[in-house]
CSV table of C-alpha atoms and ligand atoms in Angstrom, one decimal:
chain,number,residue,atom,x,y,z
A,681,MET,CA,138.4,55.0,68.3
A,682,ASN,CA,139.2,54.6,72.0
A,683,GLY,CA,142.6,54.5,73.6
A,684,ALA,CA,143.1,50.8,73.4
A,685,GLN,CA,142.2,50.7,69.7
A,686,LEU,CA,144.5,53.6,68.9
A,687,GLY,CA,147.3,51.8,70.7
A,688,ALA,CA,146.7,48.6,68.8
A,689,ARG,CA,146.8,50.5,65.5
A,690,LEU,CA,150.1,52.1,66.4
A,691,ARG,CA,151.4,48.7,67.3
A,692,ASP,CA,150.6,47.6,63.8
A,693,GLY,CA,152.6,50.6,62.4
A,694,ASP,CA,149.6,52.6,61.3
A,695,LEU,CA,150.8,56.2,61.1
A,696,THR,CA,147.4,57.6,60.1
A,697,VAL,CA,146.1,57.5,63.7
A,698,ALA,CA,148.8,60.1,64.9
A,699,PRO,CA,146.3,63.1,64.9
A,700,ALA,CA,143.8,61.1,66.9
A,701,VAL,CA,146.5,60.0,69.4
A,702,LEU,CA,147.4,63.7,69.9
A,703,ASN,CA,143.8,64.7,70.4
A,704,LEU,CA,143.4,62.0,73.0
A,705,VAL,CA,146.5,62.8,75.1
A,706,GLU,CA,145.7,66.5,75.1
A,707,HIS,CA,142.1,65.9,76.2
A,708,ARG,CA,141.7,66.7,79.8
A,709,GLY,CA,139.9,64.0,81.7
A,710,ALA,CA,140.9,61.3,79.4
A,711,ARG,CA,143.2,59.8,81.9
A,712,ASP,CA,141.8,56.2,81.7
A,713,GLU,CA,141.8,56.3,77.9
A,714,VAL,CA,145.4,57.5,77.8
A,715,ALA,CA,146.4,54.8,80.2
A,716,ALA,CA,144.7,52.2,77.9
A,717,LEU,CA,146.6,53.6,75.0
A,718,LEU,CA,149.9,53.5,76.7
A,719,ARG,CA,149.3,50.0,77.9
A,720,GLU,CA,148.9,48.8,74.3
A,721,VAL,CA,152.3,50.2,73.4
A,722,SER,CA,154.1,49.4,76.6
A,723,PRO,CA,157.3,47.3,76.4
A,724,GLY,CA,155.3,44.5,77.9
A,725,ALA,CA,152.8,44.7,75.1
A,726,LEU,CA,155.3,45.3,72.3
A,727,GLY,CA,157.6,42.5,73.5
A,728,GLY,CA,160.5,45.1,74.0
A,729,GLU,CA,161.1,48.8,73.8
A,730,ALA,CA,159.4,50.7,71.0
A,731,GLY,CA,161.6,50.8,67.9
A,732,ALA,CA,161.8,54.6,67.2
A,733,HIS,CA,164.8,56.8,67.8
A,734,VAL,CA,163.4,59.4,70.1
A,735,VAL,CA,165.4,62.6,69.7
A,736,GLY,CA,165.2,65.7,71.8
A,737,VAL,CA,165.9,69.0,70.2
A,738,THR,CA,166.3,72.0,72.4
A,739,GLY,CA,168.0,75.4,72.5
A,740,PRO,CA,167.4,79.1,73.0
A,741,PRO,CA,164.7,81.0,71.1
A,742,GLY,CA,165.8,81.9,67.6
A,743,ALA,CA,168.7,79.5,67.5
A,744,GLY,CA,167.4,78.0,64.3
A,745,LYS,CA,165.7,74.8,65.6
A,746,SER,CA,162.6,74.9,63.4
A,747,THR,CA,164.5,75.6,60.2
A,748,LEU,CA,167.0,72.9,61.1
A,749,LEU,CA,164.2,70.4,61.7
A,750,GLY,CA,162.8,71.2,58.2
A,751,GLU,CA,166.1,70.0,56.8
A,752,LEU,CA,166.4,67.0,59.2
A,753,VAL,CA,162.9,65.8,58.4
A,754,ARG,CA,163.8,66.0,54.7
A,755,ALA,CA,167.0,64.0,55.3
A,756,TRP,CA,165.2,61.3,57.4
A,757,ARG,CA,162.5,61.0,54.8
A,758,ALA,CA,165.1,60.6,52.0
A,759,ALA,CA,166.5,57.8,54.0
A,760,GLY,CA,163.1,56.1,54.1
A,761,ARG,CA,162.4,56.8,57.8
A,762,SER,CA,159.0,58.1,59.0
A,763,VAL,CA,159.1,61.1,61.3
A,764,ALA,CA,156.9,62.6,64.0
A,765,VAL,CA,157.8,66.0,65.5
A,766,LEU,CA,156.2,67.2,68.7
A,767,ALA,CA,157.0,70.8,69.2
A,768,VAL,CA,156.3,72.4,72.5
A,769,ASP,CA,155.4,76.0,71.7
A,770,PRO,CA,156.0,78.5,74.5
A,771,SER,CA,154.9,81.4,72.3
A,772,SER,CA,152.0,82.5,74.5
A,773,LYS,CA,154.4,83.6,77.2
A,774,ARG,CA,157.4,84.4,75.2
A,775,SER,CA,159.4,87.4,76.2
A,776,GLY,CA,162.8,87.5,74.4
A,777,GLY,CA,164.1,85.4,71.6
A,778,ALA,CA,163.3,85.2,68.0
A,779,LEU,CA,161.7,88.4,66.8
A,780,LEU,CA,158.0,88.0,66.1
A,781,GLY,CA,157.6,87.2,62.5
A,782,ASP,CA,161.3,86.0,62.4
A,783,ARG,CA,160.2,82.6,63.4
A,784,ALA,CA,160.4,79.8,60.9
A,785,ARG,CA,157.9,77.0,60.9
A,786,ILE,CA,159.1,73.5,60.3
A,787,ALA,CA,158.9,73.0,56.5
A,788,PHE,CA,157.5,69.7,55.4
A,789,ASP,CA,155.5,68.2,52.5
A,790,PRO,CA,151.8,68.1,53.7
A,791,GLU,CA,151.1,65.3,51.2
A,792,ASP,CA,153.7,63.0,52.7
A,793,ALA,CA,152.0,60.4,54.9
A,794,GLY,CA,155.4,59.6,56.6
A,795,VAL,CA,155.6,62.9,58.4
A,796,PHE,CA,153.5,64.1,61.3
A,797,ILE,CA,154.1,67.5,63.0
A,798,ARG,CA,152.2,68.9,65.9
A,799,SER,CA,152.8,72.0,68.1
A,800,THR,CA,151.4,72.0,71.6
A,801,ALA,CA,151.2,74.8,74.0
A,802,ALA,CA,153.7,74.5,76.8
A,803,ALA,CA,152.3,73.7,80.2
A,804,GLY,CA,153.9,75.6,83.1
A,805,ARG,CA,157.6,75.1,83.9
A,806,LEU,CA,156.7,72.9,87.0
A,807,GLY,CA,157.2,69.3,86.5
A,808,GLY,CA,159.0,69.5,83.2
A,809,LEU,CA,157.4,68.5,79.9
A,810,ALA,CA,153.6,68.4,79.8
A,811,PRO,CA,152.4,64.8,80.5
A,812,ALA,CA,150.5,65.0,77.1
A,813,THR,CA,153.9,65.5,75.2
A,814,ARG,CA,155.4,62.6,77.1
A,815,ALA,CA,152.5,60.4,76.5
A,816,ALA,CA,152.4,61.2,72.8
A,817,ALA,CA,156.2,60.6,72.4
A,818,HIS,CA,155.9,57.2,74.2
A,819,ALA,CA,152.9,56.2,72.0
A,820,LEU,CA,154.2,57.4,68.6
A,821,ALA,CA,157.5,55.7,69.2
A,822,ALA,CA,155.7,52.4,68.6
A,823,ALA,CA,154.9,53.3,65.0
A,824,PHE,CA,157.3,56.0,63.7
A,825,ASP,CA,161.0,55.5,63.0
A,826,VAL,CA,162.0,58.8,64.4
A,827,VAL,CA,160.1,60.9,67.1
A,828,VAL,CA,161.4,64.4,67.7
A,829,VAL,CA,160.5,66.4,70.8
A,830,GLU,CA,161.4,70.0,70.3
A,831,THR,CA,161.5,72.4,73.4
A,832,VAL,CA,162.7,76.0,73.8
A,833,GLY,CA,165.1,77.1,76.4
A,834,VAL,CA,168.5,76.5,78.0
A,835,GLY,CA,169.6,75.2,81.3
A,836,GLN,CA,166.5,73.3,82.3
A,837,SER,CA,165.1,72.2,78.9
A,838,GLU,CA,167.8,69.6,78.2
A,839,THR,CA,166.9,67.9,81.5
A,840,GLU,CA,163.2,67.9,80.7
A,841,VAL,CA,163.6,66.6,77.3
A,842,ALA,CA,165.9,63.9,78.5
A,843,GLU,CA,162.8,62.6,80.3
A,844,VAL,CA,161.6,61.1,77.0
A,845,ALA,CA,164.5,61.3,74.5
A,846,ASP,CA,167.1,58.6,73.7
A,847,SER,CA,169.4,61.3,72.3
A,848,VAL,CA,169.3,65.0,73.3
A,849,ALA,CA,170.7,67.6,70.8
A,850,VAL,CA,171.2,71.1,72.1
A,851,ILE,CA,171.1,73.7,69.3
A,852,VAL,CA,172.9,77.0,69.7
A,853,GLN,CA,173.7,79.8,67.3
A,854,PRO,CA,177.1,81.4,66.9
A,855,GLY,CA,177.8,84.0,69.6
A,856,SER,CA,175.4,82.5,72.2
A,857,GLY,CA,177.8,82.8,75.1
A,858,ASP,CA,175.1,81.9,77.7
A,859,VAL,CA,175.1,78.2,76.6
A,860,LEU,CA,179.0,78.2,76.8
A,861,GLN,CA,178.8,79.7,80.3
A,862,PHE,CA,176.0,77.4,81.4
A,863,LEU,CA,178.0,74.4,80.2
A,864,LYS,CA,181.2,75.5,82.0
A,865,ALA,CA,179.4,76.3,85.2
A,866,GLY,CA,177.6,72.9,85.2
A,867,ILE,CA,174.2,74.6,85.2
A,868,MET,CA,173.4,72.8,82.0
A,869,GLU,CA,173.4,69.1,81.6
A,870,ILE,CA,175.9,67.9,79.0
A,871,PRO,CA,174.0,67.1,75.8
A,872,ASP,CA,174.5,64.0,73.7
A,873,VAL,CA,175.1,66.1,70.6
A,874,LEU,CA,175.8,69.8,70.3
A,875,VAL,CA,174.8,71.7,67.2
A,876,VAL,CA,176.0,75.1,66.1
A,877,THR,CA,173.6,76.5,63.5
A,878,LYS,CA,174.0,79.3,60.9
A,879,ALA,CA,177.3,77.9,59.7
A,880,ASP,CA,176.8,80.0,56.6
A,881,LEU,CA,177.8,83.0,58.7
A,882,GLY,CA,181.3,81.7,58.4
A,883,GLU,CA,184.1,82.4,61.0
A,884,VAL,CA,181.8,83.3,63.9
A,885,ALA,CA,180.2,79.9,63.6
A,886,LEU,CA,183.5,78.1,63.4
A,887,ARG,CA,184.7,79.9,66.5
A,888,ALA,CA,181.5,79.0,68.4
A,889,ARG,CA,182.2,75.4,67.5
A,890,ARG,CA,185.8,75.5,68.7
A,891,ASP,CA,184.8,77.2,71.9
A,892,LEU,CA,182.1,74.6,72.7
A,893,HIS,CA,184.4,71.8,71.8
A,894,ALA,CA,187.0,73.2,74.2
A,895,ALA,CA,184.4,73.6,77.0
A,896,LEU,CA,183.3,70.0,76.5
A,897,ARG,CA,186.8,68.7,76.6
A,898,SER,CA,187.6,70.6,79.8
A,899,LEU,CA,184.5,68.9,81.3
A,900,GLY,CA,185.8,65.5,80.2
A,901,ALA,CA,183.0,65.1,77.8
A,902,THR,CA,185.1,64.0,74.9
A,903,GLY,CA,182.4,61.7,73.4
A,904,VAL,CA,180.0,64.5,72.6
A,905,ALA,CA,179.9,65.4,68.9
A,906,VAL,CA,179.8,69.1,68.0
A,907,VAL,CA,178.3,69.6,64.6
A,908,ALA,CA,178.1,72.8,62.6
A,909,VAL,CA,175.1,73.1,60.2
A,910,SER,CA,173.6,75.6,57.9
A,911,SER,CA,169.9,75.2,57.3
A,912,VAL,CA,169.8,77.9,54.6
A,913,ALA,CA,171.5,77.7,51.2
A,914,PRO,CA,174.1,76.4,50.9
A,915,VAL,CA,172.7,73.8,53.3
A,916,SER,CA,175.5,71.9,55.1
A,917,GLY,CA,176.2,69.6,58.0
A,918,ILE,CA,172.9,67.8,57.9
A,919,ASP,CA,174.4,64.4,57.1
A,920,GLU,CA,177.0,64.8,59.7
A,921,LEU,CA,174.3,65.5,62.3
A,922,LEU,CA,172.2,62.5,61.3
A,923,ALA,CA,175.3,60.3,61.6
A,924,ALA,CA,176.1,61.8,65.0
A,925,LEU,CA,172.6,61.1,66.3
A,926,ASP,CA,172.7,57.6,64.9
A,927,ALA,CA,176.1,57.0,66.4
A,928,HIS,CA,174.8,58.1,69.8
A,929,ARG,CA,171.8,55.8,69.6
A,930,GLU,CA,174.0,52.9,68.7
A,931,ARG,CA,176.2,53.4,71.7
A,932,LEU,CA,173.1,53.7,73.9
A,933,ASP,CA,171.6,51.1,76.2
A,934,VAL,CA,168.1,52.0,75.0
A,935,ALA,CA,166.3,49.8,77.4
A,936,ALA,CA,168.1,51.2,80.4
A,937,ARG,CA,167.5,54.8,79.3
A,938,ARG,CA,163.8,54.3,78.5
A,939,LEU,CA,163.3,52.5,81.9
A,940,ALA,CA,164.8,55.4,83.7
A,941,ALA,CA,162.8,57.8,81.7
A,942,ARG,CA,159.5,56.1,82.4
A,943,ARG,CA,160.3,56.1,86.1
A,944,ALA,CA,161.2,59.8,86.1
A,945,SER,CA,158.0,60.6,84.1
A,946,ALA,CA,155.9,58.6,86.5
A,947,LEU,CA,157.3,60.6,89.4
A,948,ALA,CA,156.8,63.8,87.6
A,949,ASP,CA,153.2,63.0,86.9
A,950,PHE,CA,152.6,61.9,90.4
A,951,ALA,CA,154.2,65.1,91.8
A,952,ALA,CA,152.2,67.2,89.4
A,953,GLU,CA,149.0,65.5,90.6
A,954,HIS,CA,149.6,65.2,94.3
A,955,GLY,CA,152.2,67.9,95.0
A,956,GLU,CA,154.6,67.9,98.0
A,957,ARG,CA,152.0,66.2,100.2
A,958,GLY,CA,151.9,63.3,97.9
A,959,LEU,CA,155.7,63.0,97.8
A,960,ARG,CA,155.9,63.2,101.6
A,961,ALA,CA,153.4,60.3,101.8
A,962,LEU,CA,155.9,58.3,99.8
A,963,GLY,CA,158.7,59.2,102.2
A,964,GLY,CA,160.2,61.7,99.8
A,965,ARG,CA,161.5,61.8,96.2
A,966,ARG,CA,164.3,59.4,96.8
A,967,ALA,CA,162.2,56.8,98.5
A,968,ALA,CA,159.7,57.1,95.7
A,969,LEU,CA,162.5,56.4,93.1
A,970,ARG,CA,163.6,53.4,95.2
A,971,ALA,CA,160.1,52.1,95.2
A,972,LEU,CA,160.0,52.5,91.4
A,973,ASP,CA,163.3,50.6,91.1
A,974,ASP,CA,161.5,47.5,92.3
A,975,SER,CA,158.6,47.9,89.8
A,976,ASP,CA,158.1,45.8,86.7
A,977,ALA,CA,160.5,46.9,83.9
A,978,GLY,CA,157.8,46.5,81.2
A,979,ALA,CA,155.3,48.8,83.0
A,980,ASP,CA,154.1,51.9,81.3
A,981,VAL,CA,153.9,55.3,83.0
A,982,PRO,CA,150.3,55.3,84.1
A,983,ALA,CA,150.8,51.9,85.6
A,984,LEU,CA,153.8,53.2,87.6
A,985,VAL,CA,151.8,56.3,88.7
A,986,ASP,CA,149.1,54.0,89.8
A,987,ALA,CA,151.6,52.0,91.9
A,988,LEU,CA,152.9,55.2,93.5
A,989,GLU,CA,149.4,56.3,94.3
A,990,GLY,CA,148.6,53.0,95.9
A,991,LYS,CA,151.8,53.2,98.0
A,992,ALA,CA,151.0,56.8,99.1
A,993,GLY,CA,147.4,55.9,99.8
A,994,VAL,CA,146.1,58.8,97.7
A,995,ARG,CA,144.2,56.9,95.1
B,704,GTP,N1,171.8,82.6,58.2
B,704,GTP,C1,171.0,81.6,58.7
B,704,GTP,N2,169.8,81.9,59.3
B,704,GTP,C2,169.1,80.9,59.8
B,704,GTP,C3,169.5,79.6,59.8
B,704,GTP,N3,168.7,78.8,60.4
B,704,GTP,C4,167.7,79.6,60.8
B,704,GTP,N4,168.0,80.9,60.5
B,704,GTP,C5,167.1,82.0,60.8
B,704,GTP,O1,167.0,82.3,62.2
B,704,GTP,C6,165.8,82.7,62.5
B,704,GTP,C7,165.2,81.8,63.6
B,704,GTP,O2,165.0,80.6,63.1
B,704,GTP,P1,164.0,79.5,63.7
B,704,GTP,O3,164.2,78.2,62.9
B,704,GTP,O4,162.6,80.0,63.8
B,704,GTP,O5,164.6,79.3,65.2
B,704,GTP,P2,163.9,78.5,66.4
B,704,GTP,O6,165.1,78.1,67.2
B,704,GTP,O7,163.0,77.5,65.9
B,704,GTP,O8,163.2,79.7,67.1
B,704,GTP,P3,162.0,79.7,68.2
B,704,GTP,O9,161.0,78.6,67.7
B,704,GTP,O10,161.4,81.0,68.2
B,704,GTP,O11,162.6,79.3,69.5
B,704,GTP,C8,164.9,82.7,61.3
B,704,GTP,O12,164.9,84.0,60.8
B,704,GTP,C9,165.7,81.8,60.4
B,704,GTP,O13,165.5,82.1,59.0
B,704,GTP,C10,170.9,79.3,59.1
B,704,GTP,O14,171.3,78.2,59.0
B,704,GTP,N5,171.5,80.4,58.6
B,705,MG,MG1,160.9,77.2,66.4
């Protein structure tokens, strides 16, 4: 199946094409096919924004993201919602973090056609999320009810994942003072939902939750939910977390956030392809964003990149 056919199947709600979609977007040199795919699922083609709730899940290595996602997937499925998880795996160049062999995989039922999970290797830090991950998230959002993008890190990763997600959840484990410090110092963007894992550890988790809550309050971010969860028995907090994510999505101007995300993605793709020289040809990053402001709101990312390339004369 080519890109356009895959896109049409997604538009019809066909979840079985998800593996083929991932293979296509990860294929180097398939740029035109990926553009055709994204055109079929663009807001213009869908008659509005894709219906999925796109959720970013990010946090330091070993915080408990994968274990938590196993529980979240189970809860979303129990609520009748289909789920795709795109996990960006930095393991090839991992230094610290979860001990080797201490990493949990996302647990799911392989027989369940309503769940799709794929790990992709992380591209370099430059330019944020790999274009393949962003393209996959945009595409799958046309068919799945929930699309999760999981990234590892703290400080930069919430900004990267905000390029595609409607709601960003930052996951921390008790005693991770770095996240607290990063928040207070403004190094880290304020998340939409904060999650403290390993609540089964007791007092230390409650203290972490209180400290994070206080830090957010002092930053004036009173609307941010701080949820404590345990992903091992006795499992707790999962329903609260689902409710907090849904509440954030309900408050959100989805169209505005997606539009901003597509424009940021286009600029990132353009910069990855043409570097500083390309940006200079556009008159700098700000001028480029201004140019994108005037573009069609229903345009997909490849179309926006095309427009930038035309403007810069680098096509
Ligand atoms: N006690 C307790 N341990 C947990 C909980 N959640 C995860 N863990 C453990 O914490 C370790 C790391 O969990 P992962 O889910 O792999 O964490 P991660 O954030 O996905 O880690 P990376 O993918 O390496 O960044 C594993 O040994 C888990 O069993 C929890 O709620 N309570
Ligand atoms: Mg993990």
